[in-house]
């Protein structure tokens, strides 16, 4: 085995690779960019080398800088993780030239699979089923139309140079063909500078099912069963699982055989994934799968395969690169079911736009009992625009699919994030959807069910307002009563007036929440609805029940903002303050935070400056309006972490004050 490995990546995958390397006794070396100086993967490594600027092209994509870091530290091997340089044949070549082992396939295999139509040719000749259709040099309209007719409608016109759905056109009948062809060619030319197309039989209700393969240097190749990655949004995977729901044993065997054949045909070595498109219109059948492409790297979703096989895929990669032989296919068995969700910093209410900012709160449930969490960031870390906004992968394993599915849904509902928006609640809803529960999935699932899965737009629900009101009262009471700071439950009077009124601001509306305490419980009235419950606050934790539903929420009051996290959903509410006449953001005392997502259009303060209460510090443009952020008190500015033009998220630090 190698004495050391450099991981040419960041975030969760760098940490995950180093975890196995350390277990096997290897010295671990991280590389990092400017933005990642304090990143978790750097802290995890035995050694770390700075390789350049924050943008990936200035650091994680720099072959020269990474090879130099490996030389400097005497790294025996380089693991590329996924993304970045993992599928760049030149990087594999550069490693070989420097005498460093590349933990991946030979450069020739990367090249062969990088050209999509050539890859289809190679594996097709090796006996792997490919989608019926036409790919050829004759690009005349007459020939293409004739081939479409021979293939049989519906067909799909795809750009030869394409990927990710660009230049794709579905054609249902001959009469529409010429117009669709013109559209596809125009789009392909604009996107790739190449308007060649191919014709494929259109696969209805497609499912994305992929086979994990491994090949060693001794001519052995095996498969580790399938993963179903059909739950995608705009070609971005959301939920993955293994095995595929409803997979017949005969089809599994046929797909495994085909994948092994493909790996052997290209002289593969290491970990790879063969992606198939599966026709699920008539259920899963052994003749209903077709090769799409091969990924010549470890994949994001590899943990579901690890969960069902009990194998460590990074360990296999390292052992194969070190010349060891694979176990026989018969030693690889499938046990139970695993489901993975990708927790992203993105905003489902804003078309899943990445949500950047500082993770003011990041609480991920405990791992163990069939739950695995691979996180790349910690509370206090930033999600930046430089890299993929994935926060963590959450994986649940169970005896059955239903057990794994429900366990994962519960864990996603327990995720608590503030500072950035996340897809946690959205993913939990996908997992609890009856269609997903029954295994009725295909690549159109999310689009088809978006209405049920999307967050409800508009103001917070009465229930949320009720919880925020009670939490606010409990928090104030806790502060007022030094003898019993938290968990105020009995003998407690709220001002003694018979009821308390908590007011929230939503747009230009003020919503009153009336709270009483009959018989030691809580009664909350808001917008004509009434909720009864029993609630207590312990630190930031609000527990008990309300309106017959159990409550397990995290709340924080900062100035006039109340942040409430429940069921994976974060709500930030504004308390009405009659004295608050400006747009001063939530004030935690030491910082001014952005009250909403927007763009910094003016910075009026600088470090070292002494400012008076009410002084304008910065101007934020949000929702087509300008908001002046002002000083909450006479303070000295310590730091201004933003500049003009920066996009900021709700809760981003705009100004940091010096200690008072
Ligand atoms: C298809 C298809 C149906 N029939 N090909 C989308 C991206 C590209 N790499 C291939 N894609 C598709 N090719 C035929 N002949 C449907 C898709 C497709 C898809 C495939 C895999 C995963 C998600 C998808 C989402 C929409 C469409």
XYZ file of C-alpha atoms and ligand atoms in Angstrom:
687
model
C 0.000 0.000 0.000
C 1.075 3.599 -0.603
C 2.603 5.406 2.382
C 0.724 8.624 1.546
C -2.014 10.128 -0.594
C -2.790 13.667 -1.687
C -6.468 14.421 -2.193
C -6.945 16.867 -5.062
C -10.384 17.976 -3.933
C -12.288 19.728 -1.151
C -15.403 19.429 0.992
C -17.070 16.185 1.941
C -15.365 14.016 -0.660
C -11.875 15.124 0.392
C -12.780 14.307 3.993
C -14.341 10.988 3.014
C -11.286 9.849 1.019
C -8.919 10.853 3.825
C -10.997 8.942 6.384
C -10.328 5.642 4.626
C -6.724 6.547 3.810
C -6.049 7.267 7.493
C -7.704 3.988 8.524
C -5.359 2.145 6.151
C -2.350 3.922 7.656
C -1.628 6.388 4.849
C -0.395 9.910 5.533
C -3.026 12.320 4.194
C -2.286 15.525 2.321
C -4.905 18.163 1.538
C -4.730 21.026 -0.929
C -6.688 24.229 -0.521
C -7.578 27.539 -2.144
C -7.723 31.012 -0.586
C -11.403 30.563 0.281
C -10.657 27.197 1.936
C -7.858 28.254 4.342
C -10.026 27.313 7.321
C -12.015 24.557 5.614
C -12.780 21.284 7.366
C -10.888 19.090 4.903
C -7.727 21.081 5.661
C -8.173 20.528 9.398
C -8.634 16.777 8.799
C -5.407 16.254 6.876
C -1.966 15.443 8.254
C -0.550 18.126 5.981
C -2.050 20.773 3.725
C -0.698 22.787 0.824
C -2.085 26.093 -0.435
C -2.495 25.901 -4.227
C -4.011 29.230 -5.269
C -6.976 31.529 -5.548
C -10.587 30.868 -4.626
C -11.926 30.283 -8.134
C -11.573 26.599 -9.056
C -9.596 27.465 -12.185
C -6.968 29.125 -9.957
C -6.624 26.183 -7.555
C -8.476 22.844 -7.714
C -8.267 22.800 -11.528
C -4.545 23.634 -11.680
C -2.689 20.464 -12.673
C 0.740 22.113 -12.267
C 0.055 23.427 -8.750
C -1.318 20.083 -7.576
C 1.569 18.043 -9.001
C 3.956 20.540 -7.357
C 2.156 20.116 -4.008
C 2.506 16.340 -4.350
C 6.241 16.640 -5.091
C 6.791 18.997 -2.155
C 5.087 16.678 0.298
C 6.386 13.456 -1.211
C 2.875 12.127 -1.928
C 2.971 8.603 -3.355
C -0.520 8.810 -4.846
C -3.204 11.346 -5.801
C -6.936 10.781 -5.351
C -8.963 13.211 -7.479
C -12.366 12.738 -5.776
C -15.241 13.680 -8.111
C -15.636 16.788 -10.275
C -12.621 19.090 -10.745
C -9.787 17.068 -12.378
C -11.254 13.606 -11.761
C -12.101 12.955 -15.415
C -9.284 14.889 -17.072
C -7.038 12.485 -18.947
C -4.230 15.098 -18.935
C -4.225 15.010 -15.145
C -3.796 11.214 -15.139
C -0.969 11.700 -17.675
C 0.675 14.389 -15.522
C 0.595 12.102 -12.471
C 2.219 9.295 -14.466
C 4.894 11.680 -15.785
C 5.685 12.762 -12.203
C 5.883 9.161 -10.979
C 2.824 9.512 -8.769
C 0.035 6.909 -8.754
C -3.288 8.295 -10.011
C -6.178 6.698 -8.062
C -8.328 6.242 -11.126
C -8.487 4.537 -14.504
C -5.821 4.705 -17.208
C -5.871 7.991 -19.172
C -6.835 5.972 -22.271
C -10.078 4.803 -20.621
C -10.943 8.353 -19.566
C -10.391 9.498 -23.168
C -12.417 6.654 -24.673
C -15.429 7.372 -22.461
C -15.176 11.168 -22.745
C -16.422 11.174 -26.325
C -20.073 10.246 -25.936
C -20.822 8.848 -29.398
C -17.498 6.974 -29.589
C -18.224 5.474 -26.153
C -21.603 4.279 -27.412
C -19.852 2.641 -30.378
C -17.227 0.855 -28.285
C -19.619 -0.618 -25.742
C -22.200 -1.416 -28.432
C -19.589 -3.523 -30.263
C -18.812 -5.268 -26.950
C -22.434 -6.453 -26.817
C -23.890 -3.877 -24.424
C -27.408 -2.721 -25.372
C -27.485 0.855 -26.696
C -30.553 2.929 -27.563
C -31.677 2.025 -31.108
C -31.285 4.840 -33.620
C -28.868 6.423 -36.038
C -25.508 8.055 -35.613
C -23.572 8.700 -38.761
C -21.793 11.133 -41.024
C -24.706 11.656 -43.383
C -26.366 14.642 -41.709
C -28.719 15.498 -44.575
C -32.288 16.227 -43.562
C -33.558 13.438 -45.881
C -31.289 10.808 -44.332
C -32.012 11.876 -40.748
C -35.759 11.865 -41.408
C -35.571 8.445 -43.058
C -33.589 7.091 -40.076
C -36.144 8.564 -37.657
C -38.884 6.731 -39.566
C -36.894 3.487 -39.474
C -36.262 3.911 -35.709
C -39.967 4.532 -35.115
C -41.621 7.513 -33.448
C -41.367 8.963 -30.859
C -37.674 9.727 -31.382
C -35.210 11.984 -29.642
C -32.855 14.224 -31.619
C -29.652 14.754 -29.602
C -26.604 16.924 -30.257
C -23.519 14.744 -30.867
C -21.466 17.233 -28.847
C -24.227 17.539 -26.272
C -24.826 16.640 -22.692
C -27.162 17.806 -19.986
C -30.147 17.958 -22.294
C -28.971 20.836 -24.543
C -29.940 20.480 -28.184
C -32.388 17.689 -27.377
C -35.793 17.523 -29.124
C -38.485 14.929 -28.735
C -40.414 14.281 -31.952
C -43.705 12.396 -31.786
C -44.649 12.284 -35.464
C -43.023 12.579 -38.901
C -44.861 15.857 -39.644
C -42.972 17.614 -36.809
C -39.559 16.208 -37.680
C -38.055 18.874 -39.956
C -39.003 21.764 -37.667
C -37.629 19.964 -34.586
C -34.410 19.095 -36.432
C -33.855 22.746 -37.334
C -34.396 23.758 -33.681
C -32.032 21.113 -32.345
C -29.315 22.052 -34.851
C -29.637 25.748 -34.062
C -29.382 25.089 -30.310
C -26.465 22.698 -30.745
C -24.567 25.166 -32.929
C -25.111 27.966 -30.408
C -24.108 25.825 -27.431
C -21.274 23.683 -28.843
C -20.316 25.203 -32.199
C -21.177 21.812 -33.713
C -24.619 21.074 -35.158
C -24.247 17.349 -35.808
C -27.078 15.318 -34.302
C -27.975 11.707 -33.694
C -31.378 10.069 -33.648
C -32.519 7.796 -30.835
C -35.672 5.927 -30.032
C -37.329 8.030 -27.322
C -37.391 6.110 -24.078
C -40.680 6.852 -22.321
C -40.804 7.274 -18.557
C -37.027 7.003 -18.381
C -35.318 5.855 -15.218
C -31.648 6.515 -14.581
C -30.162 3.287 -13.256
C -26.408 2.931 -13.023
C -24.109 0.022 -12.210
C -21.042 0.412 -10.035
C -18.098 -1.501 -11.482
C -14.546 -2.190 -10.437
C -11.697 -3.617 -12.481
C -8.238 -4.537 -11.249
C -4.825 -4.752 -12.941
C -5.135 -8.554 -13.215
C -7.939 -8.659 -15.764
C -10.774 -9.054 -13.247
C -13.920 -6.933 -13.327
C -16.912 -7.087 -11.000
C -20.090 -5.092 -10.416
C -21.524 -3.892 -7.108
C -25.170 -3.874 -8.204
C -27.229 -0.875 -9.241
C -28.153 2.572 -7.986
C -31.353 4.324 -9.008
C -30.802 8.047 -9.519
C -34.124 8.831 -11.170
C -35.061 11.602 -8.750
C -33.452 14.538 -10.465
C -34.248 18.174 -11.085
C -32.779 19.741 -14.225
C -30.230 16.886 -14.443
C -29.200 17.509 -10.831
C -29.581 14.389 -8.691
C -31.630 14.869 -5.538
C -32.263 11.396 -4.108
C -30.382 8.196 -4.970
C -30.925 4.677 -3.767
C -29.709 1.116 -3.988
C -31.019 -1.276 -5.073
C -33.454 0.100 -7.679
C -37.107 -0.261 -6.616
C -38.825 -3.094 -8.455
C -35.650 -4.453 -10.056
C -36.211 -8.086 -11.176
C -33.303 -10.419 -10.427
C -32.948 -11.329 -14.130
C -32.635 -7.687 -15.139
C -30.120 -7.000 -12.364
C -27.998 -9.892 -13.612
C -28.267 -8.716 -17.235
C -27.304 -5.137 -16.334
C -24.408 -6.300 -14.146
C -23.096 -8.518 -16.960
C -23.398 -5.693 -19.502
C -21.548 -3.276 -17.211
C -18.705 -5.739 -16.607
C -18.452 -6.341 -20.379
C -18.228 -2.585 -20.993
C -15.461 -2.204 -18.376
C -13.457 -5.084 -19.866
C -13.940 -3.763 -23.420
C -12.116 -0.524 -22.647
C -9.328 -1.959 -20.483
C -10.728 -0.322 -17.405
C -9.113 -0.217 -13.951
C -10.441 1.145 -10.660
C -13.942 2.408 -9.860
C -16.374 3.329 -12.610
C -20.070 3.710 -13.204
C -22.023 2.629 -16.236
C -25.142 4.747 -16.632
C -28.157 3.187 -18.267
C -31.436 4.667 -19.327
C -34.260 2.310 -18.454
C -37.669 2.212 -20.066
C -40.140 1.957 -17.192
C -43.302 2.369 -19.256
C -44.073 -1.341 -18.958
C -42.270 -2.084 -15.708
C -38.638 -3.166 -15.537
C -37.700 -5.844 -18.083
C -34.352 -7.500 -18.813
C -34.475 -6.102 -22.391
C -35.423 -2.564 -21.353
C -32.073 -0.950 -20.513
C -29.639 0.962 -22.716
C -26.106 2.298 -22.220
C -25.913 6.085 -21.854
C -22.402 6.890 -20.679
C -19.626 5.819 -18.368
C -18.318 7.928 -15.500
C -14.670 7.173 -14.886
C -14.525 8.273 -11.232
C -15.964 7.699 -7.792
C -19.489 9.174 -7.708
C -21.191 11.442 -5.213
C -23.758 8.721 -4.514
C -21.267 5.875 -3.860
C -22.307 5.599 -0.160
C -25.584 3.836 -1.014
C -23.543 1.100 -2.677
C -21.273 0.930 0.369
C -24.331 0.581 2.598
C -25.812 -2.387 0.707
C -22.521 -4.225 0.058
C -20.645 -3.420 3.263
C -17.611 -2.554 1.133
C -15.515 0.618 1.350
C -15.210 1.837 -2.236
C -12.284 4.148 -1.508
C -10.423 1.219 0.069
C -11.046 -0.834 -3.075
C -9.765 2.051 -5.216
C -6.573 2.353 -3.174
C -5.956 -1.420 -3.119
C -6.481 -1.739 -6.875
C -4.126 1.175 -7.577
C -1.573 -0.526 -5.313
C -1.833 -3.682 -7.454
C -4.054 -5.868 -5.283
C -6.657 -8.194 -6.811
C -10.438 -7.780 -6.519
C -12.584 -10.224 -4.563
C -14.602 -12.573 -6.818
C -18.125 -11.550 -7.901
C -19.569 -14.336 -5.726
C -18.146 -12.631 -2.606
C -20.113 -9.468 -3.287
C -23.604 -9.582 -1.825
C -26.536 -7.215 -1.553
C -28.024 -6.553 1.873
C -31.004 -4.314 2.663
C -31.766 -0.978 1.070
C -30.103 2.434 1.238
C -31.382 5.888 0.285
C -29.278 9.036 0.026
C -30.360 12.669 -0.075
C -28.192 15.591 -1.040
C -28.599 18.488 1.345
C -27.992 21.652 -0.671
C -27.728 25.317 0.273
C -30.331 26.392 -2.257
C -33.707 28.071 -2.192
C -36.638 25.938 -3.371
C -38.821 29.065 -3.321
C -36.494 30.774 -5.804
C -36.164 28.095 -8.415
C -33.467 26.306 -6.371
C -30.958 29.120 -6.775
C -27.810 28.460 -4.735
C -28.116 30.185 -1.367
C -24.777 31.511 -0.234
C -23.894 32.829 3.195
C -22.574 31.861 6.587
C -24.028 28.810 8.313
C -25.146 30.593 11.467
C -26.687 27.310 12.547
C -25.911 23.837 11.215
C -27.218 20.935 13.173
C -27.157 17.525 11.528
C -28.713 14.629 13.432
C -26.380 12.048 14.933
C -25.067 9.307 12.669
C -25.324 5.635 13.681
C -28.217 3.117 13.645
C -28.122 2.969 9.880
C -27.659 6.713 9.356
C -24.524 8.085 7.737
C -23.795 11.766 7.199
C -20.914 12.952 5.042
C -20.653 16.689 5.574
C -18.189 19.120 4.087
C -18.947 22.135 6.261
C -19.403 22.962 9.936
C -21.508 25.546 11.749
C -19.857 28.924 11.199
C -18.413 27.930 7.807
C -19.453 29.805 4.686
C -21.172 28.504 1.587
C -19.603 30.569 -1.193
C -20.335 31.067 -4.859
C -16.974 29.495 -5.708
C -17.976 25.859 -5.246
C -20.886 23.452 -5.347
C -23.345 24.417 -2.581
C -23.793 20.882 -1.207
C -23.758 20.922 2.602
C -23.894 17.177 3.233
C -24.989 13.799 1.979
C -27.365 12.009 4.292
C -27.710 8.250 3.870
C -30.085 5.853 5.611
C -29.821 2.055 5.444
C -32.581 -0.322 6.459
C -33.737 -3.889 6.044
C -36.383 -2.688 3.597
C -36.751 0.314 1.285
C -39.584 1.638 3.380
C -37.509 1.543 6.544
C -34.613 3.392 4.904
C -36.969 5.896 3.255
C -38.790 6.812 6.458
C -35.597 6.978 8.476
C -34.075 9.370 5.934
C -37.229 11.529 5.836
C -37.139 11.860 9.624
C -33.452 12.767 9.592
C -34.017 15.419 6.884
C -36.811 16.901 8.998
C -34.413 17.136 11.919
C -31.811 19.076 9.942
C -31.463 22.603 11.314
C -29.829 25.257 9.170
C -29.925 29.031 9.483
C -27.997 31.571 7.453
C -28.686 29.925 4.112
C -31.820 28.335 2.657
C -31.790 24.581 2.105
C -33.700 21.867 0.287
C -34.149 19.794 3.501
C -37.922 20.192 3.740
C -38.296 19.724 -0.024
C -36.347 16.455 0.079
C -38.331 15.256 3.097
C -41.550 15.912 1.149
C -40.193 13.942 -1.830
C -39.372 11.027 0.476
C -42.834 11.095 2.072
C -44.682 11.458 -1.239
C -46.970 8.452 -1.867
C -45.555 8.094 -5.385
C -42.014 7.860 -4.101
C -43.097 5.594 -1.259
C -44.560 3.109 -3.755
C -41.424 3.200 -5.916
C -43.252 4.808 -8.827
C -40.324 6.985 -9.866
C -38.818 8.210 -13.115
C -36.833 11.257 -14.191
C -40.033 13.312 -14.560
C -41.186 12.686 -10.970
C -40.135 16.021 -9.475
C -41.502 18.165 -12.318
C -44.755 16.210 -12.315
C -45.276 16.641 -8.553
C -43.742 20.093 -8.090
C -47.042 21.559 -6.850
C -47.133 19.204 -3.875
C -43.402 19.366 -3.175
C -42.731 23.102 -3.455
C -42.807 25.263 -0.347
C -46.042 27.158 0.174
C -45.400 30.715 -0.942
C -46.291 33.758 1.085
C -46.587 34.448 4.765
C -45.753 32.016 7.537
C -48.539 29.672 8.651
C -50.584 30.380 11.772
C -48.870 27.456 13.448
C -45.415 28.904 12.760
C -46.480 32.323 14.042
C -47.964 30.712 17.147
C -44.726 28.875 17.912
C -42.619 31.966 17.286
C -44.881 34.015 19.579
C -44.693 31.517 22.441
C -40.923 31.179 22.020
C -40.548 34.965 22.098
C -42.563 35.213 25.307
C -40.671 32.357 26.938
C -37.379 33.877 25.936
C -38.299 37.311 27.308
C -39.603 35.774 30.509
C -36.418 33.765 30.857
C -34.369 36.907 30.586
C -36.558 38.776 33.088
C -36.392 36.078 35.742
C -32.805 35.392 36.735
C -33.807 32.710 39.228
C -35.437 30.557 36.588
C -33.774 31.426 33.311
C -35.296 28.746 31.095
C -37.961 26.073 31.071
C -40.558 28.332 32.623
C -43.550 26.100 33.042
C -45.696 26.906 36.016
C -46.635 29.797 38.257
C -45.668 32.063 35.407
C -47.667 35.185 34.624
C -47.271 37.051 31.405
C -47.548 40.608 32.591
C -50.662 39.617 34.514
C -52.968 41.320 32.014
C -54.772 38.127 31.129
C -53.236 37.853 27.691
C -50.154 38.867 25.776
C -49.977 40.173 22.259
C -46.996 39.400 20.051
C -46.931 41.240 16.737
C -45.079 40.247 13.603
C -44.485 42.270 10.471
C -44.988 40.652 7.077
C -44.592 43.010 4.128
C -46.573 46.081 5.154
C -48.951 44.039 7.276
C -48.826 43.570 11.031
C -50.081 40.233 12.319
C -51.124 40.038 15.954
C -50.806 36.793 17.897
C -52.817 36.611 21.121
C -51.460 34.310 23.791
C -53.113 33.152 27.004
C -52.164 30.479 29.542
C -55.256 28.546 30.577
C -54.493 25.911 33.227
C -50.759 26.129 32.756
C -50.937 25.303 29.053
C -50.820 27.649 26.101
C -53.633 28.975 23.966
C -52.568 30.901 20.905
C -54.959 32.746 18.608
C -53.841 34.021 15.246
C -55.801 34.997 12.145
C -59.032 33.423 13.401
C -57.441 30.084 14.305
C -56.723 28.858 17.818
C -54.011 26.423 18.886
C -53.760 24.760 22.290
C -50.595 23.206 23.505
C -47.905 22.618 26.058
C -44.534 24.134 25.230
C -41.214 24.767 26.922
C -38.050 26.500 25.879
C -34.681 25.148 26.901
C -31.922 27.299 25.491
C -32.824 27.473 21.809
C -34.881 24.292 21.888
C -38.666 24.588 21.821
C -40.419 21.306 22.622
C -43.866 20.021 23.544
C -46.982 20.028 21.416
C -49.256 22.485 19.686
C -52.615 21.836 18.092
C -52.147 18.092 18.664
C -48.852 17.990 16.735
C -45.624 17.391 18.557
C -43.095 20.201 18.415
C -39.359 19.902 18.214
C -38.047 23.214 16.972
C -34.975 25.402 17.244
C -35.558 29.100 17.826
C -33.343 32.129 18.087
C -34.191 35.738 18.756
C -31.709 38.296 17.492
C -32.919 41.843 17.807
C -36.306 41.957 16.158
C -35.890 38.782 14.158
C -37.042 35.392 15.301
C -35.581 32.406 13.453
C -37.625 29.223 13.799
C -36.472 25.894 12.366
C -38.924 23.011 12.254
C -39.269 19.923 10.018
C -36.212 20.952 8.022
C -37.787 24.313 7.211
C -36.335 27.620 8.426
C -38.557 30.662 8.890
C -37.229 34.102 9.734
C -39.922 36.339 11.210
C -39.792 40.038 12.035
C -41.223 41.238 15.340
C -43.120 44.513 15.130
C -41.195 47.221 16.924
C -42.893 50.637 17.107
C -39.549 52.298 17.797
C -37.859 50.694 14.842
C -38.305 53.237 12.077
C -35.333 52.313 9.890
C -34.253 49.171 8.136
C -31.664 48.191 10.721
C -31.002 44.532 10.288
C -31.245 41.974 13.027
C -28.730 43.066 15.636
C -26.895 40.421 17.549
C -24.806 43.098 19.259
C -21.549 42.401 17.527
C -22.756 42.340 13.929
C -25.192 43.822 11.470
C -26.743 41.022 9.435
C -28.465 41.316 6.116
C -32.243 41.231 6.739
C -32.930 39.639 3.354
C -31.132 38.377 0.258
C -29.940 41.160 -1.984
C -27.041 43.055 -3.474
C -24.734 45.492 -1.706
C -24.922 48.748 -3.684
C -23.062 51.035 -1.284
C -20.626 50.568 1.597
C -20.498 53.621 3.863
C -18.387 52.349 6.758
C -14.799 51.275 7.048
C -12.822 49.350 9.652
C -11.621 51.464 12.548
C -14.366 54.037 12.115
C -16.404 55.174 15.155
C -20.115 55.468 14.300
C -23.146 56.948 16.069
C -26.409 55.099 16.607
C -28.489 55.356 13.433
C -25.528 56.062 11.148
C -25.898 54.569 7.677
C -23.403 51.699 7.221
C -24.329 50.094 3.926
C -27.084 50.080 1.347
C -28.690 46.840 0.270
C -30.750 46.477 -2.865
C -33.403 43.815 -2.455
C -36.768 43.181 -4.029
C -36.221 46.227 -6.290
C -35.839 48.562 -3.291
C -32.902 50.060 -1.472
C -32.544 49.466 2.246
C -30.140 51.435 4.390
C -28.525 49.355 7.129
C -27.783 51.495 10.166
C -25.813 51.225 13.393
C -27.938 49.926 16.291
C -25.848 51.886 18.817
C -22.693 53.992 19.078
C -20.042 51.492 18.028
C -16.613 51.061 16.491
C -16.388 49.172 13.176
C -14.019 46.200 13.257
C -14.640 44.662 9.857
C -16.690 45.141 6.705
C -16.725 41.693 5.064
C -18.732 42.836 2.011
C -17.981 45.056 -0.956
C -20.108 46.849 -3.505
C -21.633 44.381 -5.958
C -21.645 41.398 -3.554
C -24.735 39.218 -3.517
C -25.634 38.538 0.085
C -28.096 36.141 1.629
C -30.389 36.682 4.514
C -28.276 36.588 7.680
C -24.969 37.404 5.964
C -22.637 39.484 8.101
C -22.493 43.021 6.644
C -20.646 44.770 9.468
C -18.696 43.436 12.420
C -18.242 45.780 15.409
C -15.271 45.906 17.722
C -15.881 44.662 21.289
C -17.800 47.389 23.150
C -32.890 10.213 -23.349
C -34.185 10.236 -22.789
C -35.159 9.478 -23.414
N -34.863 8.768 -24.524
N -32.653 9.466 -24.460
C -31.014 13.621 -20.598
C -29.606 14.100 -20.496
C -28.820 13.238 -21.412
N -27.507 12.927 -20.940
C -29.682 12.097 -21.742
N -31.012 12.411 -21.334
C -32.066 11.684 -21.743
N -31.884 10.910 -22.831
C -33.616 8.778 -25.007
N -33.361 8.063 -26.100
C -34.379 10.984 -21.620
C -33.318 11.703 -21.083
C -33.552 12.386 -19.834
C -32.863 11.978 -18.657
C -31.955 10.924 -18.648
C -31.292 10.546 -17.507
C -31.552 11.225 -16.316
C -32.434 12.274 -16.288
C -33.096 12.670 -17.450
C -34.014 13.731 -17.411
C -34.673 14.100 -18.564
C -34.428 13.432 -19.767
